Coordinates of C-alpha atoms and ligand atoms in Angstrom, one line a residue:
M1 CA -11.1 6.2 -14.4
H2 CA -12.9 3.0 -15.8
S3 CA -11.2 -0.1 -15.8
D4 CA -10.9 -2.3 -18.4
T5 CA -12.6 -6.0 -17.9
S6 CA -11.9 -7.8 -20.8
P7 CA -10.6 -11.2 -20.1
K8 CA -7.2 -10.3 -21.7
A9 CA -6.7 -7.0 -19.8
M10 CA -7.6 -9.0 -16.6
R11 CA -5.4 -11.9 -17.1
A12 CA -2.5 -9.2 -17.7
Q13 CA -3.7 -7.6 -14.4
A14 CA -3.6 -10.7 -12.6
V15 CA 0.0 -11.7 -13.6
Q16 CA 1.0 -7.7 -12.6
A17 CA -0.9 -8.2 -9.4
I18 CA 0.6 -11.6 -8.4
G19 CA 4.3 -10.6 -9.3
L20 CA 3.6 -7.5 -7.3
L21 CA 2.5 -9.7 -4.4
R22 CA 5.4 -11.7 -4.5
R23 CA 7.5 -9.1 -4.3
A24 CA 5.8 -7.2 -1.5
A25 CA 5.7 -10.6 0.7
H26 CA 9.3 -12.0 -0.4
P27 CA 10.9 -10.9 3.0
D28 CA 8.3 -12.8 4.7
R29 CA 8.2 -15.9 3.0
R30 CA 9.0 -18.0 5.9
H31 CA 6.0 -16.9 7.4
L32 CA 3.6 -17.5 4.8
G33 CA 4.8 -21.0 4.3
W34 CA 4.2 -21.5 8.1
A35 CA 0.8 -19.9 7.6
I36 CA -0.2 -22.2 4.7
F37 CA 1.1 -25.4 6.7
W38 CA -0.8 -24.6 9.6
L39 CA -4.1 -23.9 7.3
I40 CA -3.6 -27.3 5.8
L41 CA -3.1 -28.7 9.2
A42 CA -6.4 -27.2 10.8
A43 CA -8.4 -27.9 7.7
G44 CA -7.4 -31.5 7.9
L45 CA -8.2 -32.1 11.6
E46 CA -11.6 -30.6 10.8
V47 CA -12.1 -33.1 8.0
I48 CA -11.5 -35.7 10.8
G49 CA -13.8 -34.7 13.2
P50 CA -17.0 -36.0 11.4
I51 CA -15.2 -39.7 10.5
M52 CA -14.9 -39.7 14.4
G53 CA -18.5 -39.0 14.7
K54 CA -19.2 -41.7 12.3
A55 CA -17.4 -44.2 14.0
L56 CA -19.2 -43.3 17.3
I57 CA -22.3 -43.7 15.7
D58 CA -21.7 -47.0 13.9
E59 CA -19.7 -48.8 16.3
H60 CA -20.9 -48.0 19.6
L61 CA -24.3 -46.1 19.6
L62 CA -26.3 -48.1 16.9
P63 CA -25.0 -51.5 18.0
R64 CA -25.9 -50.6 21.4
H65 CA -22.0 -51.7 21.8
L66 CA -21.7 -49.2 24.9
D67 CA -17.9 -49.9 25.5
W68 CA -17.4 -46.4 27.6
P69 CA -14.0 -46.0 27.6
R70 CA -13.4 -46.1 23.9
M71 CA -16.3 -43.7 23.6
A72 CA -14.8 -41.5 25.6
T73 CA -11.8 -41.8 23.7
L74 CA -13.2 -40.9 20.7
L75 CA -15.4 -38.3 22.1
G76 CA -11.9 -36.7 23.8
A77 CA -10.2 -37.1 20.5
M78 CA -12.9 -35.3 18.6
L79 CA -12.8 -32.5 21.3
V80 CA -9.1 -32.3 20.8
T81 CA -8.8 -32.4 17.3
G82 CA -11.4 -29.4 17.3
W83 CA -9.6 -27.4 19.9
I84 CA -6.3 -27.8 18.1
A85 CA -8.1 -26.9 14.8
S86 CA -9.3 -23.9 16.1
G87 CA -5.6 -22.8 17.7
L88 CA -4.1 -23.6 14.5
R89 CA -6.6 -21.2 12.6
Y90 CA -5.9 -18.6 15.4
L91 CA -2.1 -19.0 14.7
Q92 CA -2.6 -18.7 11.0
L93 CA -4.7 -16.0 11.1
V94 CA -2.3 -13.8 13.2
R95 CA 0.7 -14.8 11.3
L96 CA -1.1 -14.0 8.0
S97 CA -2.5 -10.7 9.1
G98 CA 0.8 -9.6 10.4
L99 CA 2.6 -10.6 7.0
A100 CA -0.2 -8.9 4.9
M101 CA 0.1 -5.5 7.2
R102 CA 3.8 -5.7 6.8
S103 CA 3.3 -6.2 3.2
V104 CA 1.1 -3.2 2.9
Q105 CA 3.7 -0.9 5.0
R106 CA 6.4 -2.0 2.7
L107 CA 4.5 -1.6 -0.4
R108 CA 3.2 1.9 0.6
E109 CA 6.7 2.9 1.1
W110 CA 8.0 1.8 -1.9
V111 CA 5.2 3.6 -4.0
F112 CA 5.6 6.8 -2.1
S113 CA 9.5 6.9 -2.4
H114 CA 8.9 6.1 -6.0
V115 CA 6.2 8.9 -6.4
L116 CA 8.8 11.2 -5.5
R117 CA 11.4 10.4 -7.7
L118 CA 8.8 10.5 -10.7
P119 CA 9.8 13.2 -13.3
M120 CA 7.9 16.4 -13.4
A121 CA 6.3 15.1 -16.9
F122 CA 4.5 12.5 -14.8
F123 CA 2.7 15.3 -12.4
D124 CA 1.4 17.2 -15.5
R125 CA -0.9 14.5 -16.3
A126 CA -1.6 13.1 -12.6
V127 CA -4.7 14.0 -10.7
T128 CA -4.0 14.3 -7.0
G129 CA -6.7 12.6 -5.8
Q130 CA -6.2 9.4 -7.8
L131 CA -2.4 9.4 -6.9
I132 CA -3.4 9.7 -2.9
S133 CA -5.6 6.8 -3.4
R134 CA -3.1 4.6 -5.3
V135 CA -0.5 5.3 -2.0
T136 CA -3.4 4.7 0.4
N137 CA -6.6 2.4 -0.8
D138 CA -4.8 0.6 -3.7
T139 CA -1.9 -0.5 -1.4
E140 CA -4.6 -1.7 1.2
A141 CA -6.1 -3.9 -1.2
V142 CA -3.0 -5.9 -1.0
K143 CA -4.0 -6.9 2.4
S144 CA -7.6 -8.0 1.4
L145 CA -5.9 -10.0 -1.7
Y146 CA -4.1 -12.0 1.1
I147 CA -6.4 -12.2 3.9
Q148 CA -9.8 -12.3 2.7
V149 CA -9.1 -13.5 -0.8
L150 CA -6.4 -15.8 -1.5
F151 CA -6.2 -17.3 1.8
A152 CA -10.4 -17.5 2.0
I153 CA -10.0 -19.1 -1.5
L154 CA -7.1 -21.5 -0.6
D155 CA -9.0 -22.4 2.8
S156 CA -12.0 -23.3 0.9
L157 CA -10.3 -25.2 -1.7
I158 CA -8.3 -27.4 0.8
V159 CA -11.5 -27.8 3.0
L160 CA -13.6 -28.7 -0.2
V161 CA -10.5 -31.4 -1.0
G162 CA -10.2 -32.8 2.5
T163 CA -14.2 -33.2 2.5
M164 CA -14.5 -34.8 -0.8
A165 CA -11.5 -37.2 -0.1
A166 CA -13.5 -38.2 3.4
M167 CA -16.5 -38.6 1.8
A168 CA -15.1 -40.8 -1.2
W169 CA -13.5 -42.8 1.7
L170 CA -16.7 -43.2 3.3
D171 CA -19.2 -43.9 0.3
W172 CA -18.0 -42.8 -3.4
R173 CA -21.3 -42.9 -4.9
L174 CA -22.9 -40.3 -2.5
M175 CA -19.7 -38.3 -3.1
L176 CA -20.5 -38.5 -6.8
I177 CA -24.0 -37.0 -6.2
V178 CA -22.6 -34.2 -3.9
L179 CA -19.9 -33.8 -6.9
A180 CA -23.0 -32.9 -9.1
L181 CA -23.1 -30.0 -7.3
V182 CA -20.0 -28.2 -8.5
P183 CA -21.4 -27.3 -12.1
A184 CA -24.4 -26.0 -10.3
V185 CA -22.2 -23.4 -8.4
V186 CA -19.7 -22.7 -11.2
A187 CA -22.9 -21.6 -13.3
I188 CA -24.0 -19.5 -10.1
V189 CA -20.6 -17.9 -9.9
F190 CA -20.9 -17.3 -13.7
L191 CA -24.1 -15.4 -13.5
Y192 CA -23.0 -13.2 -10.3
Q193 CA -19.9 -12.4 -12.1
R194 CA -22.2 -11.2 -15.1
L195 CA -24.5 -9.3 -13.1
S196 CA -22.2 -7.7 -10.4
A197 CA -18.9 -7.0 -12.1
P198 CA -20.0 -4.2 -14.3
A199 CA -21.8 -2.7 -11.1
V200 CA -18.7 -3.1 -8.8
T201 CA -16.5 -1.4 -11.5
R202 CA -18.9 1.6 -12.1
A203 CA -19.2 1.9 -8.2
R204 CA -15.3 2.3 -7.8
A205 CA -15.0 4.7 -10.7
L206 CA -17.7 6.8 -9.0
R207 CA -16.3 6.6 -5.5
S208 CA -13.1 8.0 -7.4
D209 CA -15.2 10.7 -8.6
I210 CA -16.7 11.7 -5.5
N211 CA -13.0 12.0 -4.0
G212 CA -12.2 14.0 -7.0
Q213 CA -15.0 16.3 -6.3
I214 CA -14.6 16.9 -2.7
A215 CA -10.8 17.6 -3.1
E216 CA -11.2 19.8 -6.2
S217 CA -14.1 21.9 -3.9
I218 CA -11.9 22.2 -0.8
G219 CA -8.9 23.3 -2.9
G220 CA -10.8 25.8 -4.5
M221 CA -12.8 26.8 -1.8
S222 CA -12.5 30.7 -2.1
V223 CA -12.9 30.5 -5.8
L224 CA -16.0 28.7 -5.4
Q225 CA -17.6 30.8 -3.0
A226 CA -16.7 33.8 -5.0
N227 CA -18.5 32.7 -7.9
N228 CA -21.6 31.9 -5.9
A229 CA -20.9 28.0 -7.0
E230 CA -21.7 26.4 -3.6
A231 CA -25.2 25.1 -4.8
R232 CA -24.1 23.9 -8.3
F233 CA -21.2 22.0 -6.7
G234 CA -23.7 20.8 -4.3
E235 CA -25.9 19.2 -6.9
R236 CA -23.4 18.0 -9.2
F237 CA -21.8 16.1 -5.8
G238 CA -25.6 15.1 -5.4
A239 CA -26.0 13.5 -8.8
T240 CA -22.5 11.5 -8.6
N241 CA -23.1 10.2 -4.9
H242 CA -26.8 9.2 -6.2
A243 CA -25.2 7.4 -9.2
H244 CA -22.8 5.6 -6.7
Y245 CA -25.7 4.5 -4.4
K246 CA -27.5 3.0 -7.4
A247 CA -24.2 1.3 -8.7
R248 CA -24.0 -0.1 -5.2
L249 CA -27.9 -1.3 -4.8
A250 CA -27.4 -3.0 -8.1
E251 CA -24.2 -4.9 -6.6
L252 CA -26.3 -5.6 -3.6
R253 CA -29.1 -7.0 -5.3
A254 CA -26.9 -9.6 -7.1
N255 CA -25.2 -10.6 -4.0
A256 CA -28.4 -10.5 -2.2
F257 CA -30.1 -12.8 -4.8
L258 CA -27.4 -15.0 -6.0
L259 CA -24.9 -15.7 -3.1
R260 CA -26.6 -16.8 0.1
P261 CA -30.2 -17.9 -1.1
A262 CA -28.9 -19.4 -4.2
L263 CA -26.5 -21.5 -2.8
D264 CA -28.7 -22.2 0.5
F265 CA -31.1 -23.8 -1.8
L266 CA -28.6 -25.8 -3.4
N267 CA -27.7 -27.1 0.3
V268 CA -31.3 -27.9 0.7
V269 CA -31.5 -29.5 -2.7
L270 CA -28.2 -31.9 -1.6
L271 CA -29.5 -32.8 1.4
A272 CA -32.7 -34.1 0.0
V273 CA -31.2 -36.0 -2.9
V274 CA -28.4 -37.7 -0.2
I275 CA -31.2 -38.8 2.3
F276 CA -33.5 -39.9 -0.5
S277 CA -30.8 -42.0 -2.2
F278 CA -30.0 -43.2 1.1
G279 CA -33.8 -44.3 1.9
Q280 CA -33.3 -46.2 -1.4
R281 CA -30.9 -48.6 -0.2
E282 CA -31.7 -51.3 1.9
M283 CA -31.5 -49.9 5.5
N284 CA -28.2 -51.1 7.0
A285 CA -27.6 -50.0 10.7
I286 CA -23.9 -49.4 9.7
E287 CA -24.8 -46.6 7.7
V288 CA -26.2 -44.1 9.8
G289 CA -23.1 -42.9 11.0
V290 CA -22.1 -42.4 7.4
L291 CA -25.3 -40.3 6.7
Y292 CA -24.4 -38.2 9.9
A293 CA -20.9 -37.6 8.4
F294 CA -22.4 -36.6 4.9
I295 CA -24.7 -34.2 6.8
S296 CA -21.9 -32.7 8.5
Y297 CA -19.6 -32.7 5.4
I298 CA -22.7 -31.2 2.9
A299 CA -22.6 -28.0 4.9
R300 CA -18.9 -28.1 4.8
V301 CA -18.7 -28.3 1.2
V302 CA -21.3 -25.7 0.7
E303 CA -20.0 -23.0 2.8
P304 CA -16.4 -22.8 1.0
L305 CA -18.4 -22.7 -2.2
I306 CA -20.3 -19.7 -0.9
Q307 CA -17.3 -18.5 0.4
I308 CA -15.4 -18.7 -2.7
T309 CA -18.2 -17.0 -4.8
M310 CA -18.3 -14.1 -2.5
Q311 CA -14.7 -13.5 -2.7
F312 CA -14.8 -13.5 -6.3
S313 CA -15.7 -10.1 -6.6
G314 CA -13.4 -9.1 -3.9
L315 CA -10.5 -10.9 -5.8
Q316 CA -11.1 -8.9 -8.9
Q317 CA -11.1 -5.4 -7.2
A318 CA -8.2 -6.3 -5.3
V319 CA -6.5 -7.4 -8.2
V320 CA -7.4 -4.5 -10.3
A321 CA -6.1 -2.1 -7.3
T322 CA -2.9 -4.2 -7.1
A323 CA -2.4 -4.1 -10.8
R324 CA -2.6 -0.1 -10.5
V325 CA -0.1 0.0 -7.8
A326 CA 2.1 -2.1 -10.0
A327 CA 1.3 0.1 -12.9
L328 CA 2.3 3.2 -11.0
L329 CA 5.6 1.5 -9.6
D330 CA 6.5 0.6 -13.4
E331 CA 6.2 4.3 -14.2
A332 CA 9.8 5.3 -15.3
G333 CA 11.4 7.4 -12.4
A334 CA 13.0 10.2 -13.0
P335 CA 16.8 9.6 -14.6
E336 CA 19.2 8.6 -11.3
H337 CA 21.8 11.3 -10.7
D338 CA 22.7 9.9 -7.5
K339 CA 25.2 7.3 -8.4
D340 CA 27.5 9.8 -10.2
K341 CA 30.7 10.1 -9.4
T342 CA 30.7 13.9 -10.0
D343 CA 28.9 14.3 -6.9
H344 CA 31.4 16.8 -5.5
A345 CA 31.6 21.0 -6.1
H346 CA 33.2 21.0 -9.5
A347 CA 35.8 23.6 -10.2
A348 CA 34.6 25.2 -12.9
P349 CA 37.2 25.1 -16.0
P350 CA 38.3 28.8 -16.4
G351 CA 36.4 30.6 -18.6
A352 CA 33.5 28.2 -18.5
P353 CA 30.2 30.0 -18.4
A354 CA 27.7 29.7 -15.2
V355 CA 25.4 28.3 -17.8
R356 CA 25.5 27.7 -21.4
I357 CA 22.5 26.5 -23.4
A358 CA 23.3 25.6 -27.0
H359 CA 20.9 24.6 -30.0
L360 CA 17.8 23.8 -27.3
T361 CA 14.8 22.5 -28.7
F362 CA 12.0 21.2 -26.5
G363 CA 8.4 20.2 -26.5
Y364 CA 6.0 18.7 -23.7
A365 CA 4.3 16.7 -26.4
P366 CA 6.1 15.3 -29.5
G367 CA 5.8 17.9 -32.5
Q368 CA 4.7 20.7 -30.4
D369 CA 7.8 22.2 -29.5
V370 CA 7.9 25.1 -27.1
L371 CA 11.4 26.3 -27.1
H372 CA 13.1 26.2 -30.7
D373 CA 17.1 26.1 -31.0
L374 CA 17.9 28.2 -28.0
S375 CA 21.2 29.4 -27.6
L376 CA 22.6 31.3 -24.6
D377 CA 25.7 31.9 -22.6
V378 CA 25.4 33.1 -19.0
P379 CA 29.2 34.1 -17.4
Q380 CA 29.8 33.5 -13.6
G381 CA 28.2 35.9 -11.3
A382 CA 26.0 37.6 -14.0
F383 CA 22.5 39.0 -13.6
F384 CA 20.4 37.9 -16.4
G385 CA 16.9 38.9 -17.0
I386 CA 14.3 37.1 -19.3
V387 CA 11.2 38.5 -20.3
G388 CA 8.5 37.8 -23.0
H389 CA 4.7 37.4 -23.5
T390 CA 2.6 35.2 -21.6
G391 CA 3.5 31.3 -23.0
S392 CA 6.4 32.4 -24.7
G393 CA 8.4 29.5 -22.7
K394 CA 10.1 31.3 -20.0
S395 CA 9.1 29.2 -17.1
T396 CA 9.7 26.2 -19.5
L397 CA 13.3 27.3 -19.9
L398 CA 13.7 27.3 -16.3
S399 CA 12.3 24.1 -15.9
L400 CA 14.8 22.5 -18.3
L401 CA 17.5 24.2 -16.6
L402 CA 16.2 22.4 -13.2
R403 CA 16.2 19.2 -14.9
Y404 CA 12.6 18.7 -14.7
Y405 CA 12.2 17.2 -18.1
P406 CA 15.0 15.1 -19.2
S407 CA 14.2 14.6 -22.9
R408 CA 15.3 17.6 -25.1
H409 CA 17.5 18.2 -28.1
G410 CA 20.7 20.5 -27.8
C411 CA 22.8 21.0 -24.7
I412 CA 22.9 22.7 -21.2
E413 CA 26.0 22.8 -19.1
I414 CA 26.4 24.4 -15.9
N415 CA 29.8 25.4 -15.0
G416 CA 31.2 23.5 -17.9
Q417 CA 29.5 20.6 -16.9
P418 CA 26.9 18.8 -19.1
L419 CA 23.6 19.0 -16.9
D420 CA 23.1 15.3 -17.0
Q421 CA 26.2 14.4 -15.5
I422 CA 26.2 16.6 -12.7
G423 CA 25.3 14.4 -9.0
N424 CA 21.9 15.4 -7.7
A425 CA 23.3 16.8 -4.1
H426 CA 25.8 18.7 -5.7
F427 CA 23.3 19.8 -8.4
R428 CA 20.4 20.9 -5.9
S429 CA 22.9 22.9 -3.6
A430 CA 24.3 24.6 -6.5
V431 CA 20.9 25.8 -8.3
G432 CA 18.2 27.7 -6.1
L433 CA 14.8 28.5 -7.5
V434 CA 12.3 31.1 -6.7
P435 CA 9.3 29.5 -8.4
Q436 CA 6.4 31.4 -10.1
D437 CA 3.9 30.1 -7.2
P438 CA 5.5 29.9 -3.8
F439 CA 5.0 26.5 -2.3
L440 CA 4.6 26.7 1.6
L441 CA 4.4 23.8 3.8
A442 CA 1.8 23.9 6.8
A443 CA 4.8 24.5 9.2
S444 CA 6.8 27.3 10.7
A445 CA 8.4 30.1 8.9
R446 CA 11.8 28.4 10.1
E447 CA 11.1 25.2 8.5
N448 CA 9.7 26.7 5.3
I449 CA 13.1 28.5 4.7
D450 CA 15.1 25.2 6.1
M451 CA 13.0 22.9 3.8
G452 CA 14.6 20.1 6.0
R453 CA 18.3 20.9 5.1
G454 CA 18.7 21.2 8.9
L455 CA 20.6 24.9 8.5
P456 CA 21.6 26.5 11.6
L457 CA 18.7 29.5 13.0
A458 CA 21.7 32.1 12.0
A459 CA 21.8 31.0 8.6
I460 CA 18.0 31.0 8.2
E461 CA 17.8 34.5 9.8
A462 CA 20.6 35.7 7.5
A463 CA 18.7 34.4 4.6
A464 CA 15.8 36.0 5.6
R465 CA 17.2 39.5 6.1
A466 CA 18.9 39.3 2.7
A467 CA 15.4 38.4 1.6
H468 CA 14.0 41.5 3.5
A469 CA 11.5 39.1 5.1
H470 CA 13.1 38.8 8.8
D471 CA 11.0 42.1 9.9
F472 CA 7.3 40.7 9.0
I473 CA 8.4 37.1 10.6
M474 CA 9.7 38.7 13.9
A475 CA 6.2 40.5 13.7
L476 CA 4.4 37.1 14.1
E477 CA 3.6 35.9 17.4
D478 CA 6.2 33.6 17.7
G479 CA 8.6 35.0 15.2
Y480 CA 10.6 32.2 13.4
D481 CA 8.5 29.5 14.8
S482 CA 5.2 30.8 14.1
P483 CA 3.2 28.3 12.2
L484 CA 2.2 29.7 8.6
G485 CA -1.0 27.9 7.9
E486 CA -1.6 25.1 5.2
G487 CA 0.0 26.4 2.1
G488 CA 1.2 29.8 3.9
S489 CA -2.5 30.8 4.1
R490 CA -1.4 33.2 6.9
L491 CA 0.9 35.3 4.7
S492 CA 0.3 37.8 2.0
T493 CA 1.2 36.8 -1.7
G494 CA 4.0 38.9 -1.7
Q495 CA 5.2 37.7 1.9
K496 CA 5.1 34.1 0.5
Q497 CA 7.4 35.1 -2.2
L498 CA 9.7 36.7 0.1
I499 CA 9.8 33.5 1.9
A500 CA 10.4 31.6 -1.2
I501 CA 13.3 34.1 -1.8
A502 CA 14.6 33.7 1.6
R503 CA 14.3 29.5 1.3
A504 CA 16.4 29.8 -1.9
L505 CA 18.9 32.1 -0.7
A506 CA 19.4 29.8 2.8
G507 CA 20.9 27.3 0.6
E508 CA 23.7 29.7 -0.8
P509 CA 23.4 28.8 -4.4
R510 CA 25.9 29.7 -6.8
I511 CA 23.2 29.8 -9.5
L512 CA 19.7 31.6 -8.3
L513 CA 16.8 31.0 -10.9
L514 CA 14.0 33.4 -10.4
D515 CA 10.5 33.1 -11.9
E516 CA 8.2 35.9 -11.5
A517 CA 9.7 36.4 -7.9
T518 CA 8.3 40.2 -8.0
S519 CA 5.1 39.7 -9.6
H520 CA 2.9 40.1 -6.1
I521 CA 4.7 42.6 -4.1
D522 CA 4.6 46.2 -4.0
S523 CA 7.0 48.7 -5.8
Q524 CA 8.7 49.4 -2.6
T525 CA 9.4 45.6 -1.6
E526 CA 10.2 45.0 -5.2
Q527 CA 13.3 47.8 -4.7
I528 CA 14.2 45.8 -1.8
V529 CA 14.3 42.7 -3.6
Q530 CA 16.4 44.4 -6.3
L531 CA 18.8 45.7 -4.0
A532 CA 19.2 42.3 -2.3
M533 CA 19.8 41.0 -6.0
N534 CA 22.4 43.7 -6.6
E535 CA 24.0 42.6 -3.5
L536 CA 24.4 39.0 -4.7
R537 CA 26.2 40.4 -8.1
G538 CA 29.2 38.8 -8.6
R539 CA 28.8 36.1 -6.3
V540 CA 25.8 34.2 -7.9
T541 CA 24.7 33.9 -11.1
V542 CA 20.9 35.1 -11.2
I543 CA 18.5 34.4 -13.8
A544 CA 15.2 36.4 -13.3
I545 CA 12.2 36.0 -15.3
A546 CA 10.3 39.2 -14.8
H547 CA 6.9 40.8 -16.2
R548 CA 7.8 43.6 -14.1
L549 CA 10.7 45.0 -16.4
S550 CA 11.8 47.6 -13.5
T551 CA 13.0 44.5 -11.5
I552 CA 15.3 43.4 -14.2
R553 CA 16.2 47.0 -15.4
D554 CA 19.7 46.5 -14.0
A555 CA 20.4 43.3 -15.4
D556 CA 23.9 42.8 -17.3
R557 CA 21.8 41.5 -20.2
I558 CA 18.3 41.0 -20.8
V559 CA 17.1 38.0 -23.5
V560 CA 13.4 38.7 -24.9
L561 CA 11.7 35.3 -25.5
N562 CA 9.2 35.2 -28.3
H563 CA 7.3 32.0 -29.2
G564 CA 10.1 29.8 -27.7
R565 CA 12.8 31.9 -29.6
I566 CA 15.1 34.6 -28.9
A567 CA 14.0 37.8 -30.5
E568 CA 16.4 40.3 -28.7
A569 CA 19.0 40.4 -26.1
G570 CA 20.9 43.2 -24.5
S571 CA 21.4 45.6 -21.7
H572 CA 18.3 47.5 -21.0
D573 CA 19.9 50.8 -22.7
E574 CA 20.8 48.8 -25.4
L575 CA 17.5 47.2 -26.1
M576 CA 15.7 50.5 -25.6
Q577 CA 17.8 51.8 -28.4
V578 CA 16.2 49.5 -30.9
D579 CA 13.2 51.3 -32.2
G580 CA 10.2 49.2 -32.8
G581 CA 11.8 46.4 -30.9
L582 CA 10.0 44.0 -28.4
Y583 CA 11.4 45.1 -25.4
Q584 CA 11.0 48.7 -26.1
R585 CA 7.4 48.3 -27.0
L586 CA 6.9 46.1 -23.7
Y587 CA 8.8 48.6 -21.8
L588 CA 6.9 51.7 -22.9
L589 CA 3.5 50.0 -22.3
Q590 CA 4.3 49.3 -18.5
Q591 CA 5.6 53.1 -18.4
L592 CA 2.2 54.4 -19.7
A593 CA 0.4 51.9 -17.2
A594 CA 2.3 53.1 -14.1
Ligands
ATP601 P1 3.9 32.9 -18.1 O1 4.6 34.3 -18.5 O2 2.5 33.1 -18.3 O3 4.4 32.5 -16.8 P2 6.2 31.5 -19.6 O4 6.6 32.3 -20.7 O5 6.4 30.9 -18.3 O6 4.4 32.1 -19.4 P3 5.6 28.6 -20.3 O7 5.0 28.4 -18.9 O8 7.0 28.3 -20.3 O9 5.3 30.0 -20.5 O10 4.8 27.8 -21.2 C1 5.3 27.9 -22.7 C2 3.9 27.0 -23.4 O11 4.3 25.5 -23.2 C3 2.7 27.2 -23.2 O12 2.2 27.2 -24.4 C4 2.3 26.3 -22.6 O13 0.8 26.1 -22.9 C5 2.9 25.1 -22.5 N1 3.3 24.2 -21.2 C6 3.6 24.7 -20.1 N2 3.8 24.0 -19.2 C7 3.2 22.9 -19.8 C8 3.1 21.3 -19.1 N3 3.6 21.2 -18.0 N4 2.7 20.3 -20.2 C9 2.4 20.9 -21.4 N5 2.4 22.1 -22.0 C10 2.9 23.0 -21.1
MG602 MG1 5.8 31.4 -16.3

């Protein structure tokens, strides 16, 4: 991902970033106020120091007017202001860091809970590695935006203004000479921007590539090794890594050349000019203290300027990162179903089908419909099978029944209620799903079936028995408490499917959707699943997608999808009567293959 660096885009990003920052810091705004107050106080005290030093030199040391009590008072005051200033800085830093970290924590929670509610369509486009870095790294950028950037710049500006004011008060002509430094610094900052910004952007993009490649390789390690692709992936990684190094080096060169050396040089020039113009005037003893104060101040003026320049690229990065988080938070969430009044077990109107689909048309992308004008009624307690070629839209149909994609034409009703009007909790408990690729958590068998619902062990066991998963679970070393490994890596694919079936059954759904639930299990286990489904008959409405036609042979009705349209529908026997029909052909082919 390459970020846009045009001034207009950057301004928009800055507005977005500041908006988010204000929202994240809002609960802590009093702390923020105090931190700023202490910062101003500390900076002010630091500016007073050299003025007292000047008084000490001009009024006492040079005129040899050694008034000890008064000198001791001045020295003591210098010490005390210095001490108070550092104490205030400590307080300010602690407050500010706490505030920044709380903002990050708050923001991370927002972002993650927002991501959890995004519609499935979002995840079709999302890259996992990038999403992770939004939630972890980019939210962290908010912290640096506060501490390293906003406060460092604010601090520098306050010190700068205070110092300039003090200088003007001491000797305004000398102050003007120092002020002439500002355009030179602006020029350096500008040059620095031109040189380092592209390198910074490139380095960021490359780092994101590096993360992506690592994530991809680890995720697909078995495929990678099986294809003997280790060397190729290693080389690709090496190339990206090297490009990243080069980009960082370019950035470093710009830093190393422009920041310290160039500005330090300015510091020396300034000192020389001030001392020179000082020498031009007739030497007046009283002004030596002013010279002392100016020399102290010049260091203080240059330092914040260096700081501001150095923070500039940090500022840019942090703004970009924060704007990315803001953009993610702006991503429209899935439609809110929770506030619905109808969130309770809804008694189906008499005669209403469990599922009614009428004139349903849907496409993932505009103008590319996957389902065309589909109409289908599934009576209560019926067992429906859906078959069709790969890509005919079977899984898509289930996704729509599960409300993953809210935008569509036509209507879907469940128990006589339009899909969109059913409260979320009720909907999720009424509809169970066994997905095409079973997703298992890196947790125990029990937790995998429970899925955070807090079901009693008896219910979990009953579901596992119904799914015929009980026996192999008990064969694991700790039975239901045995960890299944990441993604259920300790189980065979068929066993994972059985766990997924048990998980769906444990919720006691009234409608059960199965997507290829028998594709990875042997014929014997398939018969067991068929048995389990027959046991559900009449109590649970089952809609099962199956490539293996034997699974749905006994279905009340089999719907054959072809290119997103219903080509045929009927019982197995009816469909076998259609000579040359799609189902008949599919079935005979599978008989041949068996
Ligand atoms: P299979 O038997 O292989 O599982 P299927 O009938 O379940 O196939 P679907 O997954 O519904 O097929 O896909 C139907 C069409 O929609 C395909 O052309 C596919 O490319 C497209 N499609 C599926 N999922 C998406 C998605 N998330 N984004 C865009 N297009 C998709
Ligand atoms: Mg599918």
